[in-house]
Short mmCIF file of C-alpha atoms in Angstrom, two decimals:
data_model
loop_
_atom_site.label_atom_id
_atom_site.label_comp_id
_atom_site.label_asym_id
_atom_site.label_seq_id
_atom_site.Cartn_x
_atom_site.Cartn_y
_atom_site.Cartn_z
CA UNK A 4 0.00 0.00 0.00
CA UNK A 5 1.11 3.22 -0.99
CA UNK A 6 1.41 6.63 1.10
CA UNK A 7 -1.94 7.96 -0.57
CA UNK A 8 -3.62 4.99 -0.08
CA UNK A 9 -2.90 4.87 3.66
CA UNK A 10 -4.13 8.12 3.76
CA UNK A 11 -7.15 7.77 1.96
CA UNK A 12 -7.99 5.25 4.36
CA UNK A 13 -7.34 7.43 7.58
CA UNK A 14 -8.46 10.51 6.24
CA UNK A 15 -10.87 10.39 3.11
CA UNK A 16 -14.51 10.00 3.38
CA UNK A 17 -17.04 7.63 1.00
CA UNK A 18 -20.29 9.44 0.18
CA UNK A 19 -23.26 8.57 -1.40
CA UNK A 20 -23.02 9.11 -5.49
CA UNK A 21 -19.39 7.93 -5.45
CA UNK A 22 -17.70 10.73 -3.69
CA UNK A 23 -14.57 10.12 -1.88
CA UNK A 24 -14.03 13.52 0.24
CA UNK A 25 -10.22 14.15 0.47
CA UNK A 26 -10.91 17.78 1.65
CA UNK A 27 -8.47 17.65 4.71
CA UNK A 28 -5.84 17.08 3.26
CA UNK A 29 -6.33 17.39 -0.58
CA UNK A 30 -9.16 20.05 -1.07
CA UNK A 31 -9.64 22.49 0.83
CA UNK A 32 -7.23 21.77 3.37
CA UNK A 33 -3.89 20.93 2.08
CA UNK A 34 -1.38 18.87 3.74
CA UNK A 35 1.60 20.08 1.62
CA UNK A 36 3.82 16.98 2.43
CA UNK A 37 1.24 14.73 1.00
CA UNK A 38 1.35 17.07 -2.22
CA UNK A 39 5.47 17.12 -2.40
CA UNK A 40 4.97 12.83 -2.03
CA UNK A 41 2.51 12.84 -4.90
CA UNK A 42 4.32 15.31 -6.67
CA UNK A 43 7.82 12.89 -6.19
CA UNK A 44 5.97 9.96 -7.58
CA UNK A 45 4.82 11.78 -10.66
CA UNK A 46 7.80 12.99 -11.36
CA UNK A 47 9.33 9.68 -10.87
CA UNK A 48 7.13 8.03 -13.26
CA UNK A 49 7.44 10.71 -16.22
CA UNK A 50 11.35 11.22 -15.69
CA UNK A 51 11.84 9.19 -19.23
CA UNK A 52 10.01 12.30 -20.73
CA UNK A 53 11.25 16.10 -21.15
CA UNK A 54 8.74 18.08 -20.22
CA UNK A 55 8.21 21.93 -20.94
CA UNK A 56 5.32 22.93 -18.92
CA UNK A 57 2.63 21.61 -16.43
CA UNK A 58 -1.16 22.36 -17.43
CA UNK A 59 -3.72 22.03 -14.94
CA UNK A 60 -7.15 23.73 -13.94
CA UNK A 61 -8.42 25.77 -11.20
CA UNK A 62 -9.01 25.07 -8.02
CA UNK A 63 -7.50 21.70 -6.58
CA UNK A 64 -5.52 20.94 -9.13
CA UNK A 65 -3.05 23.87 -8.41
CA UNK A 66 -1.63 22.31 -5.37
CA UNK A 67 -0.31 18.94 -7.40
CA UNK A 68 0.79 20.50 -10.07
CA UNK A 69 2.77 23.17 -8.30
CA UNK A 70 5.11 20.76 -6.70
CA UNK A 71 5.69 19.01 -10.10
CA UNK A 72 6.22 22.47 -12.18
CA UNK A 73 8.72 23.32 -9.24
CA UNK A 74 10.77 19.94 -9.15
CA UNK A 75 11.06 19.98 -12.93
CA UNK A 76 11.67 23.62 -13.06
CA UNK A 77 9.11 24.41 -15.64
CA UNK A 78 6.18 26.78 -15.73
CA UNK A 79 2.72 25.98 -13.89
CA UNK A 80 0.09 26.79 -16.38
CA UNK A 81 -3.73 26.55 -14.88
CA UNK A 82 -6.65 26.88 -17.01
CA UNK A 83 -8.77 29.49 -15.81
CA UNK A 84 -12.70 28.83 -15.61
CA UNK A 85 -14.10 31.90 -16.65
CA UNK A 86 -12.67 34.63 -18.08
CA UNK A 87 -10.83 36.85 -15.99
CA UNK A 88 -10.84 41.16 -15.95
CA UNK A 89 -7.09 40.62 -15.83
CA UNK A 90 -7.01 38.01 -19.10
CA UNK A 91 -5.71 39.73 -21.98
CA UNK A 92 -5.19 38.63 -25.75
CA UNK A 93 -6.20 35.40 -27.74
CA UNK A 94 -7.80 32.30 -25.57
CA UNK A 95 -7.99 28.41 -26.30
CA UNK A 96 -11.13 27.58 -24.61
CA UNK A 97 -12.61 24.15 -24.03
CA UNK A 98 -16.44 23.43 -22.74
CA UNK A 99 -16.49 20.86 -20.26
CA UNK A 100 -19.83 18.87 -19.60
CA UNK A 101 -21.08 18.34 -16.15
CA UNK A 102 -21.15 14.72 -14.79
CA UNK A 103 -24.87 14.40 -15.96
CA UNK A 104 -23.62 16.45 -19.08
CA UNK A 105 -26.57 19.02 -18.47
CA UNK A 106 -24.44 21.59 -18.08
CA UNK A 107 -21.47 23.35 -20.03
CA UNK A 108 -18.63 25.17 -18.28
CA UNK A 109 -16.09 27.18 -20.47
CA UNK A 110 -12.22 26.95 -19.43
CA UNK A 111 -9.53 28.58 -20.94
CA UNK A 112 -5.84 29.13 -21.48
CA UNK A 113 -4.22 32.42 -23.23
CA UNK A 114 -2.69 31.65 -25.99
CA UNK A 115 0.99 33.24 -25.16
CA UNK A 116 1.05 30.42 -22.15
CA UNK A 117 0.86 27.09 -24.86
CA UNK A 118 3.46 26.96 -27.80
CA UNK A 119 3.58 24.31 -30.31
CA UNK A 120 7.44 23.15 -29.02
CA UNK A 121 5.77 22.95 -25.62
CA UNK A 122 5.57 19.07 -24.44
CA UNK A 123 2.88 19.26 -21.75
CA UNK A 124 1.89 16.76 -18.47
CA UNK A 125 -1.26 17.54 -17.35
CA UNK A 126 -2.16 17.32 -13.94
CA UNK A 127 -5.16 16.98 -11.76
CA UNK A 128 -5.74 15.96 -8.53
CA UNK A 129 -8.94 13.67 -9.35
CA UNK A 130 -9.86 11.81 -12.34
CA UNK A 131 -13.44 10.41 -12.93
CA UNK A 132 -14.93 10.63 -16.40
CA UNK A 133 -12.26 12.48 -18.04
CA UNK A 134 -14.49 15.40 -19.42
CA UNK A 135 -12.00 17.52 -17.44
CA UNK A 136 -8.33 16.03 -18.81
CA UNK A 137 -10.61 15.39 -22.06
CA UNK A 138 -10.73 19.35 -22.34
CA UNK A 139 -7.07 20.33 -21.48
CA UNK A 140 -6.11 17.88 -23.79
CA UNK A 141 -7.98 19.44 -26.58
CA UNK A 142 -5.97 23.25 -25.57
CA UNK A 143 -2.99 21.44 -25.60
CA UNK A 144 -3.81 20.10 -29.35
CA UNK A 145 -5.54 23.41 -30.43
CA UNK A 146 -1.87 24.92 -29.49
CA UNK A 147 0.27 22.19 -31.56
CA UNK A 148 2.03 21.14 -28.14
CA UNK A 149 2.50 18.20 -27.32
CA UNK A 150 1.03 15.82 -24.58
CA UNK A 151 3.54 14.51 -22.34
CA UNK A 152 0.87 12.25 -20.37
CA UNK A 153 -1.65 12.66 -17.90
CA UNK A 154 -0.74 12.76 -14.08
CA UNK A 155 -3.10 12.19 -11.65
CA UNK A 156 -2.91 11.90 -7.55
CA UNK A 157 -7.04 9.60 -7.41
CA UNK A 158 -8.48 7.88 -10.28
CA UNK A 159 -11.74 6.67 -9.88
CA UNK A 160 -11.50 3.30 -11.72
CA UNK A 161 -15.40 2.80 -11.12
CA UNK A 162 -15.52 5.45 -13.68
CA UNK A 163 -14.71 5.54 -17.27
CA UNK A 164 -12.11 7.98 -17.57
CA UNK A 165 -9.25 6.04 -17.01
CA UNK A 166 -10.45 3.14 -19.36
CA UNK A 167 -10.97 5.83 -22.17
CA UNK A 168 -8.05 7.91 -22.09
CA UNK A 169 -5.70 5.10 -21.94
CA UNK A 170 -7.54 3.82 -24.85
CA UNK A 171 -7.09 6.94 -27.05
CA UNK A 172 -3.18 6.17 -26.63
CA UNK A 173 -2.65 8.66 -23.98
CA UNK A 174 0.31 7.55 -20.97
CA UNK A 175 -2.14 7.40 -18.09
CA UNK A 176 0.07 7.83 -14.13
CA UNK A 177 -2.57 7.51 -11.76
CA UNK A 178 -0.56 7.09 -7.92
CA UNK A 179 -4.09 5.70 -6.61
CA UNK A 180 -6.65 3.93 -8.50
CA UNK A 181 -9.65 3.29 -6.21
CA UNK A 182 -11.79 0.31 -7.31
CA UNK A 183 -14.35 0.50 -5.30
CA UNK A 184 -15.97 2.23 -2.71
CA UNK A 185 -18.98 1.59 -0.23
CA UNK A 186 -20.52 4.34 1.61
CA UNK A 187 -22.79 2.32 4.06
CA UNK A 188 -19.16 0.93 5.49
CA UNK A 189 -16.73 3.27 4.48
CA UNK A 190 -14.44 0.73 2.70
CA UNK A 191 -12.24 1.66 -0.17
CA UNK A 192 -10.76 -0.77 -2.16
CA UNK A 193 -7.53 -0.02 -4.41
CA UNK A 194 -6.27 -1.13 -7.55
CA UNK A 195 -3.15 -3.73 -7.33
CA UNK A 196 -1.49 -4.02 -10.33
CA UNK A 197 -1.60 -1.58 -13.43
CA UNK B 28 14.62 47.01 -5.71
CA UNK B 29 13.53 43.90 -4.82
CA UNK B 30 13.46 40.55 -6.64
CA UNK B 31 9.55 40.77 -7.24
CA UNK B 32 9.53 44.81 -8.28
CA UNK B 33 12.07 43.70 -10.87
CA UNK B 34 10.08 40.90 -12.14
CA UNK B 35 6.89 43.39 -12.37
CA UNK B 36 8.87 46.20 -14.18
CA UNK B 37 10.17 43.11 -16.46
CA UNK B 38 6.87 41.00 -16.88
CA UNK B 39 3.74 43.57 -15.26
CA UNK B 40 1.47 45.26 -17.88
CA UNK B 41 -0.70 47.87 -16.48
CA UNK B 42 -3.99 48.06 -17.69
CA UNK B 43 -6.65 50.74 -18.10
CA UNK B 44 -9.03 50.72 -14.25
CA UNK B 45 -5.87 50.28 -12.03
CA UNK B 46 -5.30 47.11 -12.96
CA UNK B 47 -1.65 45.20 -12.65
CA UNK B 48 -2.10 41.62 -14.59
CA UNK B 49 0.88 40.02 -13.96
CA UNK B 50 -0.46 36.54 -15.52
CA UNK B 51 2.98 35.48 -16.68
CA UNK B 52 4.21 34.51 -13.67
CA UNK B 53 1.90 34.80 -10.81
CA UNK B 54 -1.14 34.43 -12.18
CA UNK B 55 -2.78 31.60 -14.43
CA UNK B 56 1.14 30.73 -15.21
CA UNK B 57 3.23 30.52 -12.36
CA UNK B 58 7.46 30.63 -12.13
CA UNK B 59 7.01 28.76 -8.57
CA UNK B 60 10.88 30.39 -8.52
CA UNK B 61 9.28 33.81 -8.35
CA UNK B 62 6.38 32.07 -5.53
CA UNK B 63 8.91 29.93 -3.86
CA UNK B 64 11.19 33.65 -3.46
CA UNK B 65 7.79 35.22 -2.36
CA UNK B 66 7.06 32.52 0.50
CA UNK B 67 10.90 32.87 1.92
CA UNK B 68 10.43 36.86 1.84
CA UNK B 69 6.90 36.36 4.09
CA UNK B 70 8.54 33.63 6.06
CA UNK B 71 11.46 35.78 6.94
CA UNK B 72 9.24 38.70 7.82
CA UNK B 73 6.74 36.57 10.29
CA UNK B 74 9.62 34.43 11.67
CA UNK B 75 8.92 35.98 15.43
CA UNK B 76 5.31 34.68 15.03
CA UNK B 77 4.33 31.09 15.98
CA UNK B 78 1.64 30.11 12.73
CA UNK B 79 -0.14 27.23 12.98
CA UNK B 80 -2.05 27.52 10.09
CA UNK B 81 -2.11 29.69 6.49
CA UNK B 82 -5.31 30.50 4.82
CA UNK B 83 -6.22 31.77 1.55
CA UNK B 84 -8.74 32.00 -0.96
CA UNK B 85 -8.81 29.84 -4.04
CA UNK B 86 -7.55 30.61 -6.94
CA UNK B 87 -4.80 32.47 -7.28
CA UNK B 88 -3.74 32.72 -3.72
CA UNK B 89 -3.16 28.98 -3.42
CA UNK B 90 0.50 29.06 -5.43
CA UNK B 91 1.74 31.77 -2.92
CA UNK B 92 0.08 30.13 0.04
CA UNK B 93 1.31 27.18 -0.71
CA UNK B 94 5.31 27.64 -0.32
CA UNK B 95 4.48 29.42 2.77
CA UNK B 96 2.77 26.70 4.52
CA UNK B 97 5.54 24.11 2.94
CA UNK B 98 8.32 25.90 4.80
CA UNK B 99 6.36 26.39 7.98
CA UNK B 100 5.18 22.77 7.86
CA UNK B 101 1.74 23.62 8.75
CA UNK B 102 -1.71 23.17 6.89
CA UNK B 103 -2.76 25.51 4.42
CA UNK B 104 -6.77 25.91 3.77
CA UNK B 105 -8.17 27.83 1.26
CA UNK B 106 -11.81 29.57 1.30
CA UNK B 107 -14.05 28.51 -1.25
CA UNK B 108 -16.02 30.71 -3.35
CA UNK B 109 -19.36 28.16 -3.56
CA UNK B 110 -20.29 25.30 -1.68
CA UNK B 111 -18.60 21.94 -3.51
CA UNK B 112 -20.73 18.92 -2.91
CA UNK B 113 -17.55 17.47 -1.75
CA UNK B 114 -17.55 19.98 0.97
CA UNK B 115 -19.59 18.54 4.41
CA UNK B 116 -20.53 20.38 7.71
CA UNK B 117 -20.61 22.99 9.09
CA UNK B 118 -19.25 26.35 7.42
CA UNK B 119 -17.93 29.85 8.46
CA UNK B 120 -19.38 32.21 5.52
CA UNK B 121 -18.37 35.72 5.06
CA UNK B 122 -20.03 38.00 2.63
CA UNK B 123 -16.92 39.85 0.37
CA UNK B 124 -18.76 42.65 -2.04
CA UNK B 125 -16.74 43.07 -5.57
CA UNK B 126 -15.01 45.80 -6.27
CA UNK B 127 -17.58 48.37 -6.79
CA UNK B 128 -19.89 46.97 -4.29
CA UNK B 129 -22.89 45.79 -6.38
CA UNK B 130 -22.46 42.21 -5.90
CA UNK B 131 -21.00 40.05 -3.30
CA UNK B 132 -19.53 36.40 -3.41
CA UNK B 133 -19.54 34.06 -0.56
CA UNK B 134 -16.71 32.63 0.52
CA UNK B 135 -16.63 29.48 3.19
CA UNK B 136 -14.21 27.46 5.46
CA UNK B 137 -15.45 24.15 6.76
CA UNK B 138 -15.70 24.50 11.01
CA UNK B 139 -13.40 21.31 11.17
CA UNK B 140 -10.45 23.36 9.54
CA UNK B 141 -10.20 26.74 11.80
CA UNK B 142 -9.81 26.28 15.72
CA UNK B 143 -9.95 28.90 18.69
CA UNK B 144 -6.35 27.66 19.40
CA UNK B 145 -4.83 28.32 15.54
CA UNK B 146 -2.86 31.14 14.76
CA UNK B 147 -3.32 32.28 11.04
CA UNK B 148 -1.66 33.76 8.62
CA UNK B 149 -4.01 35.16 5.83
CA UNK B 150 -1.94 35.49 2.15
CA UNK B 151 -3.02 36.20 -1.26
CA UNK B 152 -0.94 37.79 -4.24
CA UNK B 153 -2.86 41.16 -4.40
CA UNK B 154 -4.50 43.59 -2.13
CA UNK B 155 -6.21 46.29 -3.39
CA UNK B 156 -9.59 47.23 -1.56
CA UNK B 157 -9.05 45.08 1.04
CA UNK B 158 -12.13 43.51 0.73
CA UNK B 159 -11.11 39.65 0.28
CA UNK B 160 -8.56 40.20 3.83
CA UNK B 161 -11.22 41.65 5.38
CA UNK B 162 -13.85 38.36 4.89
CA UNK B 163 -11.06 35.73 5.39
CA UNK B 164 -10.13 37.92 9.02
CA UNK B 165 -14.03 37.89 10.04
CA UNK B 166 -13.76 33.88 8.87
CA UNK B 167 -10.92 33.70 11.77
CA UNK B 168 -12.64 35.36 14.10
CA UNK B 169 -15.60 33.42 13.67
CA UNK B 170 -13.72 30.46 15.05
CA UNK B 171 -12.27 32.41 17.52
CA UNK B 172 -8.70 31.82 16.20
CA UNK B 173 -5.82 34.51 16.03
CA UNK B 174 -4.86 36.77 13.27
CA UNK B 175 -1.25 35.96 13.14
CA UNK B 176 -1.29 38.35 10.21
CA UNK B 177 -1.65 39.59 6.91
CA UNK B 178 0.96 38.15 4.27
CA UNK B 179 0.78 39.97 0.66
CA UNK B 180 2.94 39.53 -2.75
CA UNK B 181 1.62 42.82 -4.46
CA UNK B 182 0.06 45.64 -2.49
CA UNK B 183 -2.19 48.53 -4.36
CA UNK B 184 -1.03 51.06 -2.22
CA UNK B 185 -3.23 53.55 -4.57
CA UNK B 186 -6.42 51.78 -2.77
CA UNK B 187 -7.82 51.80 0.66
CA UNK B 188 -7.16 48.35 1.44
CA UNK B 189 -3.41 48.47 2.94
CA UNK B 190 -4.24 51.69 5.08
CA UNK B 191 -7.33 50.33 6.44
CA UNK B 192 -5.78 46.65 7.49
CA UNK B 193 -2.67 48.77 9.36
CA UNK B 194 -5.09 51.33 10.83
CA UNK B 195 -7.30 48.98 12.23
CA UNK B 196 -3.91 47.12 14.21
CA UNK B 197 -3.68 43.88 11.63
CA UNK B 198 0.20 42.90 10.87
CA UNK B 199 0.58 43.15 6.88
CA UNK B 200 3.40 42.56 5.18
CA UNK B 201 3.41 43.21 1.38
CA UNK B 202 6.57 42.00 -0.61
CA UNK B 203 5.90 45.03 -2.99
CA UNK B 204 3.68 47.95 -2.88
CA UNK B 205 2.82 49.73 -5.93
CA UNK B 206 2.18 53.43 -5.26
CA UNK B 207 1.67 54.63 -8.90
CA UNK B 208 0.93 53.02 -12.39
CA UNK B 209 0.17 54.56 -15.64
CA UNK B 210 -1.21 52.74 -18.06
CA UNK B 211 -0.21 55.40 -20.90
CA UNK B 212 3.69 55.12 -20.42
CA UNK B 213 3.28 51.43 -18.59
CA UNK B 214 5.21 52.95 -15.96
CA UNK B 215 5.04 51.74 -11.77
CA UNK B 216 6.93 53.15 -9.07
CA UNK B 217 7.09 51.72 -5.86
CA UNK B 218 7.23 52.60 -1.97
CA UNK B 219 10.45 52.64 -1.06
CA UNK B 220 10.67 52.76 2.99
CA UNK B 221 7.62 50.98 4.64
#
C-alpha cells in the first residue's frame, strides 16, 4: 500500500453518489507533504520524458501540479474557468460537460502560455470521467504542443475515464486507482497491479 | 529594488481601471521560482510569530500560500467561493462585495479546519480594496482563532485596502507595494521605505 492509499484510508470519506471527500488534506485543506509525495511519484514516473510545462485547472488541481512544475523547473500553467478582468489577448477555450452532461462550463488558457514546441503533463488531482483532462487535452492540441501524459494523484476506476483515455493512446500515471468504494461501510478498495 | 519589483517592471502590464495583470508569472502561469522567493520573503518577515495555520482563498492565492505553509510545515486551507458537494458540515461564511460593491460572493471554510487555538496567517498575491482580507479575518474570528497576520505579494497602495488593514492594528506585510501606475507610459513606481 502506498502513502496515498494509507491516507485515503485514515483521512478520506465515501459518500453517497461515489464521492470520496479528500478535503483535509487534498481540497480544501492541504497537507503540503502529501502534495510534495505525490508530486515525487509523478515525477518519478514521467522522468523518461522532457517536459516543458505543467497544465492544470483551477481550483484543486493547483496544489499537485505546483510541486511538479517546481521539481522539474518548468512553468505551472492553470486553465482558468471563466474569463478573468485581468485576461488579456487570444484564448484556447474548451467546454467541459457536467457529470450528468446538463451543463457546459467554459475553461480557458491564453494563448501566449501554450506553444507548439511545448511538451505538456497535465495534472489533476482527481480523475473520474475524463471530461475535465478530455478538455485540457484538446488546448494542448488546439496549441500544436504536445502531450507529455496525464498525471493524476485519485483515479476513480469505477468510472470511465481512465479506461478511455488510456484507450485513445494517452500515458495514463494515476498514484491511486480506487476500485471501489462503499458508503454504508466506508471501505475503499484499491487497484493492485496496473 | 527587490526581486519581485524587478520581475513586475520586467513581466507587469498595467492596464486601463488600475489594474496590474501580472499573468505570466503569478497568475494563471506561475514561475514557482518567483512564488517559492515570495514565500521565503513572508517567512522571513513573520519568523517571530508562531503560525499554525495559512489560509487563503482559491484561486490564485493557493500558489503563494502554498510555499508558505511548505516551509512552515503547517496546513494551508483555502476559502471557497461556492459550496462543492464534496464539501460537508458545518461552514464559516463571510459576505466579500466586488469591487464596486454591487455584488457580493460568498466565501466558506469548513468548522473542522479553523480552531480557537490556531494562529493564522491570511496570504493572497494582491490587495487592493481590502475587501477579500477583510472576509477571510471575520472567517478567523468566527472560530475564535488569532490573526497571526496579513501576508501579501503585491500591495495597491493607490487603494484603501493596505491603510485600512494597518489602521485597524492587523500585521501586513506586502513584498511590494505599488504606489503609482500609468497605463499610458506602462510605468510603476514603488514605496520605497515601509
Amino acid at each position: 500500500m502506498n502513502f496515498l492509499e494509507e491516507r485515503i484510508l485514515k483521512s478520506g470519506i465515501v459518500k453517497n453518489g461515489g464521492v470520496l471527500e479528500v478535503d483535509s488534506f487534498l481540497n480544501h485543506q492541504i497537507d503540503t507533504q502529501i502534495a510534495e509525495q505525490i508530486g515525487e511519484e509523478l515525477c518519478r514516473r514521467f522522468a523518461d520524458t522532457k517536459i516543458t510545462k505543467v497544465l492544470t485547472i483551477e481550483t484543486s488541481g493547483i496544489a499537485i501540479a505546483y510541486p511538479i512544475a517546481r521539481m522539474l523547473g518548468v512553468p505551472l500553467v492553470y486553465a482558468r474557468k471563466a474569463k478573468s478582468v485581468n485576461t488579456h489577448g487570444d484564448l484556447y477555450v474548451a467546454e467541459i460537460p457536467s457529470a450528468n452532461k446538463k451543463t457546459v462550463r467554459r475553461v480557458m488558457v491564453s494563448k501566449e502560455f501554450l506553444q507548439p514546441d511545448d511538451c505538456v503533463l497535465v495534472v489533476d488531482d482527481i480523475l473520474a470521467n475524463g471530461f475535465t483532462l478530455q478538455g485540457l487535452i484538446s488546448i494542448i492540441e488546439a496549441a500544436e504542443a504536445t502531450v507529455a501524459g496525464l498525471g493524476i494523484a485519485i483515479e476513480k476506476g469505477m468510472q470511465e475515464g481512465g479506461y478511455r483515455l488510456r484507450n485513445l493512446g494517452y500515458r495514463l500515471e494515476s498514484v491511486v486507482v480506487v476500485d471501489e468504494m462503499n458508503p454504508q461501510t466506508g471501505a475503499i478498495s484499491f487497484r493492485t497491479a496496473e
